[in-house]
Short mmCIF file of C-alpha atoms in Angstrom, two decimals:
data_model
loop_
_atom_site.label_atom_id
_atom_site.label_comp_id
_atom_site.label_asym_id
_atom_site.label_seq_id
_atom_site.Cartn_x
_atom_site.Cartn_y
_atom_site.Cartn_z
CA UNK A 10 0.00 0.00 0.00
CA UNK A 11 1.39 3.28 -1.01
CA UNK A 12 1.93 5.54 1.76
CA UNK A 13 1.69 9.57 2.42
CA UNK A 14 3.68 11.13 4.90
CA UNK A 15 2.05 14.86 6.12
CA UNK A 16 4.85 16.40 8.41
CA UNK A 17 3.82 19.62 10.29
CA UNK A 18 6.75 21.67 10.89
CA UNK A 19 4.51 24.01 13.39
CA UNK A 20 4.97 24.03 16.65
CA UNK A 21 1.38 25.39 17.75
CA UNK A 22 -1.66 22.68 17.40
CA UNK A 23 -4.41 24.22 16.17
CA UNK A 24 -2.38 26.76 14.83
CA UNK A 25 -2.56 27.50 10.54
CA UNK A 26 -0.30 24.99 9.55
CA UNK A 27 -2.01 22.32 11.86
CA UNK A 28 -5.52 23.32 10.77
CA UNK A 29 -4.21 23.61 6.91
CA UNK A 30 -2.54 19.80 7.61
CA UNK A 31 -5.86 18.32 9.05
CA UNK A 32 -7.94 19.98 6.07
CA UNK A 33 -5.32 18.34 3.77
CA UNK A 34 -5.24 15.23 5.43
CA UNK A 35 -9.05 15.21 5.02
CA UNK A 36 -9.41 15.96 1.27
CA UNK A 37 -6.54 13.18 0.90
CA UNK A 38 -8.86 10.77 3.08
CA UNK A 39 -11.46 11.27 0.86
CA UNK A 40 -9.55 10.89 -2.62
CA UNK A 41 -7.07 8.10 -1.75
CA UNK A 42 -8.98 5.78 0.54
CA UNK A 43 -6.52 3.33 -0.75
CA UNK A 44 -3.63 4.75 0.50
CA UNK A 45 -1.79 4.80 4.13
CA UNK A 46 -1.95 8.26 5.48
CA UNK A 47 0.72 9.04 8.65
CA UNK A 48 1.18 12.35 10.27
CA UNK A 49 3.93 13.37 11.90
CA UNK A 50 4.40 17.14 14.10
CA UNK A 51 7.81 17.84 14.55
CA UNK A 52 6.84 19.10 18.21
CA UNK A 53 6.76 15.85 19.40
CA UNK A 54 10.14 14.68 17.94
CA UNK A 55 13.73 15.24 19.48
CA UNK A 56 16.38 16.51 17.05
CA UNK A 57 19.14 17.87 19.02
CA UNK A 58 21.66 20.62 16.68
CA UNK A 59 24.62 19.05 14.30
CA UNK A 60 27.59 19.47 16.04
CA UNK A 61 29.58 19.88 12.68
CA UNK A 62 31.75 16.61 13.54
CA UNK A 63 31.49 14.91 9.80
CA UNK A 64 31.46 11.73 11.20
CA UNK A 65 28.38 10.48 9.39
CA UNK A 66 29.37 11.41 5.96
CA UNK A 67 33.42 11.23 6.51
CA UNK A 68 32.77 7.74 7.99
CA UNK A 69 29.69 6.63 6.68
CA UNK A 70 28.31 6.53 10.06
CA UNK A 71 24.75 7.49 11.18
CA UNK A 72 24.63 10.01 13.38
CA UNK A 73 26.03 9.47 16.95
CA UNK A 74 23.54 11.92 18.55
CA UNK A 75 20.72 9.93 20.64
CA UNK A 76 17.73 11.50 19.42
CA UNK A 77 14.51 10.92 16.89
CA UNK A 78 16.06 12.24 14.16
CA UNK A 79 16.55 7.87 13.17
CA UNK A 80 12.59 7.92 13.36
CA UNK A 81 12.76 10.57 11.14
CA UNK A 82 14.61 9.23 8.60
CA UNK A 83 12.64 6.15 8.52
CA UNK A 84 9.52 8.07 7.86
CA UNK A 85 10.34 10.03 4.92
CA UNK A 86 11.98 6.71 3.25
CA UNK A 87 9.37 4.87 3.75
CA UNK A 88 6.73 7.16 2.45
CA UNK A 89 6.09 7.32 -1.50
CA UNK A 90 4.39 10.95 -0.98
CA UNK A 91 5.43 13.62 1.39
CA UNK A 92 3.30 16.67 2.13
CA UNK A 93 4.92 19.91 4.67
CA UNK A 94 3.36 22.62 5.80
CA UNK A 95 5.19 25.45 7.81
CA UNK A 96 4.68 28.47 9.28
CA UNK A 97 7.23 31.66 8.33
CA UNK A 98 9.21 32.89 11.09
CA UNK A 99 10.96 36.03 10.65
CA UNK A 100 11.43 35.43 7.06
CA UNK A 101 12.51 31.84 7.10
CA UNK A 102 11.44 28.44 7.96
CA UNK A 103 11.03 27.11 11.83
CA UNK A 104 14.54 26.20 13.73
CA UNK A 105 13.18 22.36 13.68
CA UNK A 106 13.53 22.65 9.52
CA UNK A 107 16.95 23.50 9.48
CA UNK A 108 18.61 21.36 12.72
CA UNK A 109 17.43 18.43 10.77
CA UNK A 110 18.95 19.84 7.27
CA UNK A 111 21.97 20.08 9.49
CA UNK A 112 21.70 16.34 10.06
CA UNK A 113 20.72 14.48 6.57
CA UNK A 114 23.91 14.58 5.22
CA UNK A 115 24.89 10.88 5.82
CA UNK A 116 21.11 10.46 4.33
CA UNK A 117 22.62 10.14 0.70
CA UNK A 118 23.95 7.06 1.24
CA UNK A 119 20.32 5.21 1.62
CA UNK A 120 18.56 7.56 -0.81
CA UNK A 121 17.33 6.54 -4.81
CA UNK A 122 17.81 9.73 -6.28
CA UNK A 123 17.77 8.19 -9.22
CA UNK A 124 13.66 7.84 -8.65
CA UNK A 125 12.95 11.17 -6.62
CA UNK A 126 9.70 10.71 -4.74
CA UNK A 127 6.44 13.90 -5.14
CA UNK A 128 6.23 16.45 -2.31
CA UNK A 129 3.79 19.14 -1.87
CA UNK A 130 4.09 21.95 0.44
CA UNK A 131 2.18 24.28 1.95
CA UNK A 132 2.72 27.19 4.04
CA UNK A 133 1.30 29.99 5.82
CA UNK A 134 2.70 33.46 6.66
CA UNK A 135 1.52 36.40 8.26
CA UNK A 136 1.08 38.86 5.27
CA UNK A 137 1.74 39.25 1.51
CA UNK A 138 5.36 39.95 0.69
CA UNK A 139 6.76 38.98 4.32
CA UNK A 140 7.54 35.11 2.82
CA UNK A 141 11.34 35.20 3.15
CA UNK A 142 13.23 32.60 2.52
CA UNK A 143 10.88 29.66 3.72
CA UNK A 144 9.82 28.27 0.27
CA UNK A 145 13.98 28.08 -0.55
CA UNK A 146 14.68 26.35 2.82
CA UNK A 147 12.12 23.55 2.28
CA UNK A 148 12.82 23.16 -1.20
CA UNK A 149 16.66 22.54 -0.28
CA UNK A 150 15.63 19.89 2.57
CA UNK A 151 13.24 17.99 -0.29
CA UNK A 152 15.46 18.38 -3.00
CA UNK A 153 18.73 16.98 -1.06
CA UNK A 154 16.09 14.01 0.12
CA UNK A 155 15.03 12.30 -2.93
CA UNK A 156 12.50 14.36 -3.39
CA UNK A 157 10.94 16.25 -6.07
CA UNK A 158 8.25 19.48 -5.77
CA UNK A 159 5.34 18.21 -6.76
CA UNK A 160 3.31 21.10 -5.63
CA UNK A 161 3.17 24.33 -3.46
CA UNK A 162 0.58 26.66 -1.98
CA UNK A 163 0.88 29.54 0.17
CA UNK A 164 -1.74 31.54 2.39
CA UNK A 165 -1.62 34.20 4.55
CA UNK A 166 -3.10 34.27 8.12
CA UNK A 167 -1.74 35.58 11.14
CA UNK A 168 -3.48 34.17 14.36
CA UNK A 169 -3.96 30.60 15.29
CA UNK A 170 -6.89 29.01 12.50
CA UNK A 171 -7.31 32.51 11.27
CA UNK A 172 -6.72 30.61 7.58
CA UNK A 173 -9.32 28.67 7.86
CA UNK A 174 -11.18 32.13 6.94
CA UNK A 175 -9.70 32.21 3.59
CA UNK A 176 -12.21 32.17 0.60
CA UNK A 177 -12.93 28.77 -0.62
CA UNK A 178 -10.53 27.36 1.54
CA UNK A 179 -11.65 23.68 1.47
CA UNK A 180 -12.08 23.72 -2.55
CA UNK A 181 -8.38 25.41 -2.56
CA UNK A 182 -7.51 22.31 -0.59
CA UNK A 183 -8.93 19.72 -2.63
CA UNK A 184 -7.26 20.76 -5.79
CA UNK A 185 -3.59 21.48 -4.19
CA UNK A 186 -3.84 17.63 -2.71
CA UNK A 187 -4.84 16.32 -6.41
CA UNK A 188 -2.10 14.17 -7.82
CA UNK A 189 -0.51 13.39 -4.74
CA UNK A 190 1.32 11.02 -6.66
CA UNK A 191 2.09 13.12 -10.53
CA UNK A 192 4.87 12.62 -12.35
CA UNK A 193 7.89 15.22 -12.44
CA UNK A 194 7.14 17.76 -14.31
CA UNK A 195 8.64 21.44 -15.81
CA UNK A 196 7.17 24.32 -16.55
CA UNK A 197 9.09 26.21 -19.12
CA UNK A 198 9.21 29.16 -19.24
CA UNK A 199 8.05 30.17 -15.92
CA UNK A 200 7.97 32.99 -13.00
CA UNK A 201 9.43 29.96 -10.98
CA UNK A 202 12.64 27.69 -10.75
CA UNK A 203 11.20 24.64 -12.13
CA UNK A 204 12.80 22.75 -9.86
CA UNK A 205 12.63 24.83 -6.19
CA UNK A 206 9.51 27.18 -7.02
CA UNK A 207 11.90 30.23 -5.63
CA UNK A 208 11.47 32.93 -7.20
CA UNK A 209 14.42 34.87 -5.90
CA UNK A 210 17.35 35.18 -8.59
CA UNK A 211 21.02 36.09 -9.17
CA UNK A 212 21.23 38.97 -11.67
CA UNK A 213 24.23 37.47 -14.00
CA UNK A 214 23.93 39.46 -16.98
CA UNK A 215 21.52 41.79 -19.19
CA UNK A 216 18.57 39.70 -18.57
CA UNK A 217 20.21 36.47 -17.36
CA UNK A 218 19.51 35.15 -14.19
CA UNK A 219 20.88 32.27 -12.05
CA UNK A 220 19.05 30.20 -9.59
CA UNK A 221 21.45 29.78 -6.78
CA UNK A 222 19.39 26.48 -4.92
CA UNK A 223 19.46 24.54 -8.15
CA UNK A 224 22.48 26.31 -9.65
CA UNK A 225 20.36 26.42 -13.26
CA UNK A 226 20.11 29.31 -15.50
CA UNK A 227 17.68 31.62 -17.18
CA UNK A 228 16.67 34.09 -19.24
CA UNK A 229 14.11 37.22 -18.76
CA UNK A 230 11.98 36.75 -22.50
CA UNK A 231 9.38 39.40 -20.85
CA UNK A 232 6.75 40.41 -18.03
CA UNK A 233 3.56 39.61 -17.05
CA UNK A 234 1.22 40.94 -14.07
CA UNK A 235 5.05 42.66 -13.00
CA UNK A 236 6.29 39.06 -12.73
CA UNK A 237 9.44 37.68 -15.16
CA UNK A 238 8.75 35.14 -17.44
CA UNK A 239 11.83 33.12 -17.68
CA UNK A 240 12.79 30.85 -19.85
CA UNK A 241 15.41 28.29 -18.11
CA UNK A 242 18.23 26.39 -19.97
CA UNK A 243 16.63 22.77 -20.91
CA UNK A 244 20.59 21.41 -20.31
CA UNK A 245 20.94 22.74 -17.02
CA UNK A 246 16.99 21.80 -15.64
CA UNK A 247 18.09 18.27 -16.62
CA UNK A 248 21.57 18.75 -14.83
CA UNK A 249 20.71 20.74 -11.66
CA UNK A 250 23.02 20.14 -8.77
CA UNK A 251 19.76 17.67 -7.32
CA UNK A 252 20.76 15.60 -10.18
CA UNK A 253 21.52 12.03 -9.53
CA UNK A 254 24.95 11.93 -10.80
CA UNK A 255 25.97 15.24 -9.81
CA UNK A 256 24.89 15.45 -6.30
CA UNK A 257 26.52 11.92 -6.10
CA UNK A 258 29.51 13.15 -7.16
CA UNK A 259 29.92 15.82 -4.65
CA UNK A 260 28.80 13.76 -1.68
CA UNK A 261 31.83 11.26 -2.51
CA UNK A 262 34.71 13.21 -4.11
CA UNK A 263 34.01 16.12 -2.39
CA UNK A 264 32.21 15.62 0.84
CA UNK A 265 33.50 12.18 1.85
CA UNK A 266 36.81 12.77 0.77
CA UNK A 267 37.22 15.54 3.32
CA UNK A 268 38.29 13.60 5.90
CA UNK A 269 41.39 12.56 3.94
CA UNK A 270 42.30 15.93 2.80
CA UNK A 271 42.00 17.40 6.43
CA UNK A 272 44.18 14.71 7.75
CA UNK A 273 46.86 15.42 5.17
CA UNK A 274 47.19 19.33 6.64
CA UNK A 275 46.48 18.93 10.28
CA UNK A 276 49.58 19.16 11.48
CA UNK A 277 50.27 22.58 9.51
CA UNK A 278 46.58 23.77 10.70
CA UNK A 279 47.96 22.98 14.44
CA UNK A 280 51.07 24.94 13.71
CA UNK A 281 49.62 27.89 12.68
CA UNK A 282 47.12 27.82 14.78
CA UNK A 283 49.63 27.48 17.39
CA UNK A 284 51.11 30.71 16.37
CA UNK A 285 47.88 32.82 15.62
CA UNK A 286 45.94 31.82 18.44
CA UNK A 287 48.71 31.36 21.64
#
């Protein structure tokens, strides 16, 4: 039986995420009766802070720390749909998000990227144009994971439930849990990354941008309702740093291989340190 994961990365029940989550869970309940629906609120989990030691991915050992971030990991790769939803604090994702990005880096060794898995995500923040960075950090956890962005929808709402006010919330619902289980898919050209759904660029050159979470580029061909349309370079959609091969790549010749290079300059690293620092 196929299986969705819903992970709420709020830390308020009954809060907008929580109440968007259980309206989710509900349309999915109703669509997919077939399928295994789990929920999971990072609340009640224990992931203690990376201590930058590089054991996991120097070693290849999992991570030392005695926590639930195991439990975790066992939940997302055993799912074969994954649906977030987060609040926005001050212009970025909850703490919770990003102590576990700190932690999945010995997670490419037991991920397919080869066949990335859908996610959806949905988010709430307290007004238009006070999103920040959230949609970027999530996209970088999902992309890094085996993942792929199947979907994403954002409201705004400030106090706890105040979303469920929104116009036509439950029908908005219904069609953003559609598909749970689509295909990848790009939309080219787009307002968008393809890939990450940021819409935050590096200015490169006269109308040439770069997306710096999926390192692909893209050109400005006009504007619409005072939004670029970019068209992105098919070569580079197809090899984004997410790709199999390349994110491979850098996880053993680069990542794992640290350990080694390290160890061939500690003793000059000591000695100046020695005389910086004494």
């Amino acid at each position: 039986m196929d299986k969705i994961l819903s992970i709420n990365f709020s830390h308020r029940m009954k809060g907008n995420s929580d109440s968007l989550l259980s309206l989710v869970e509900k349309s999915i309940n109703k669509t997919y009766s077939d399928k295994e629906l789990k929920r999971l609120n990072i609340k009640d989990l224990d992931i203690k802070n990376c201590i930058g030691c590089m054991s996991c991915a120097i070693n290849n050992n999992f991570c030392f720390l005695e926590d639930d971030f195991k439990q975790f990991t066992d939940e997302i790769s055993a799912c074969d749909s994954l649906i977030i939803a987060s609040p926005v604090y001050f212009l970025g994702a909850p703490s919770s998000l990003k102590a576990l990005i700190d932690r999945m880096l010995y997670y490419h060794n037991i991920i397919d990227f080869a066949n990335p898995k859908p996610a959806k995500i949905i988010i709430t923040a307290g007004r238009n144009g006070w999103l920040g960075n959230v949609v970027e950090e999530i996209a970088r956890f999902l992309l890094s994971s085996g993942f792929y962005l199947n979907d994403l929808k954002i409201f705004y709402a400030q106090g706890p439930s105040e979303v469920l006010l929104t116009d036509n919330i439950s029908n908005e619902i219904e069609l953003f849990t559609k598909e749970m289980f689509r295909k990848k898919t790009v939309q080219n050209p787009s307002a968008q990354c393809p890939l990450c759904k940021t819409d935050k660029f590096a200015i490169t050159g006269q109308n040439q941008i770069k997306c710096s979470i999926c390192d692909i580029k893209g050109e400005i061909i006009s504007y619409e309702n005072n939004r670029a349309l970019i068209l992105f370079d098919e070569s580079d959609i197809n090899n984004s740093r997410w790709e199999y091969n390349n994110l491979k790549q850098h996880m053993v010749e680069w990542v794992e291989k640290s350990g080694l290079k390290y160890k061939s300059r500690v003793r000059d690293i000591l000695k100046i340190r020695k005389q910086l620092l004494s």
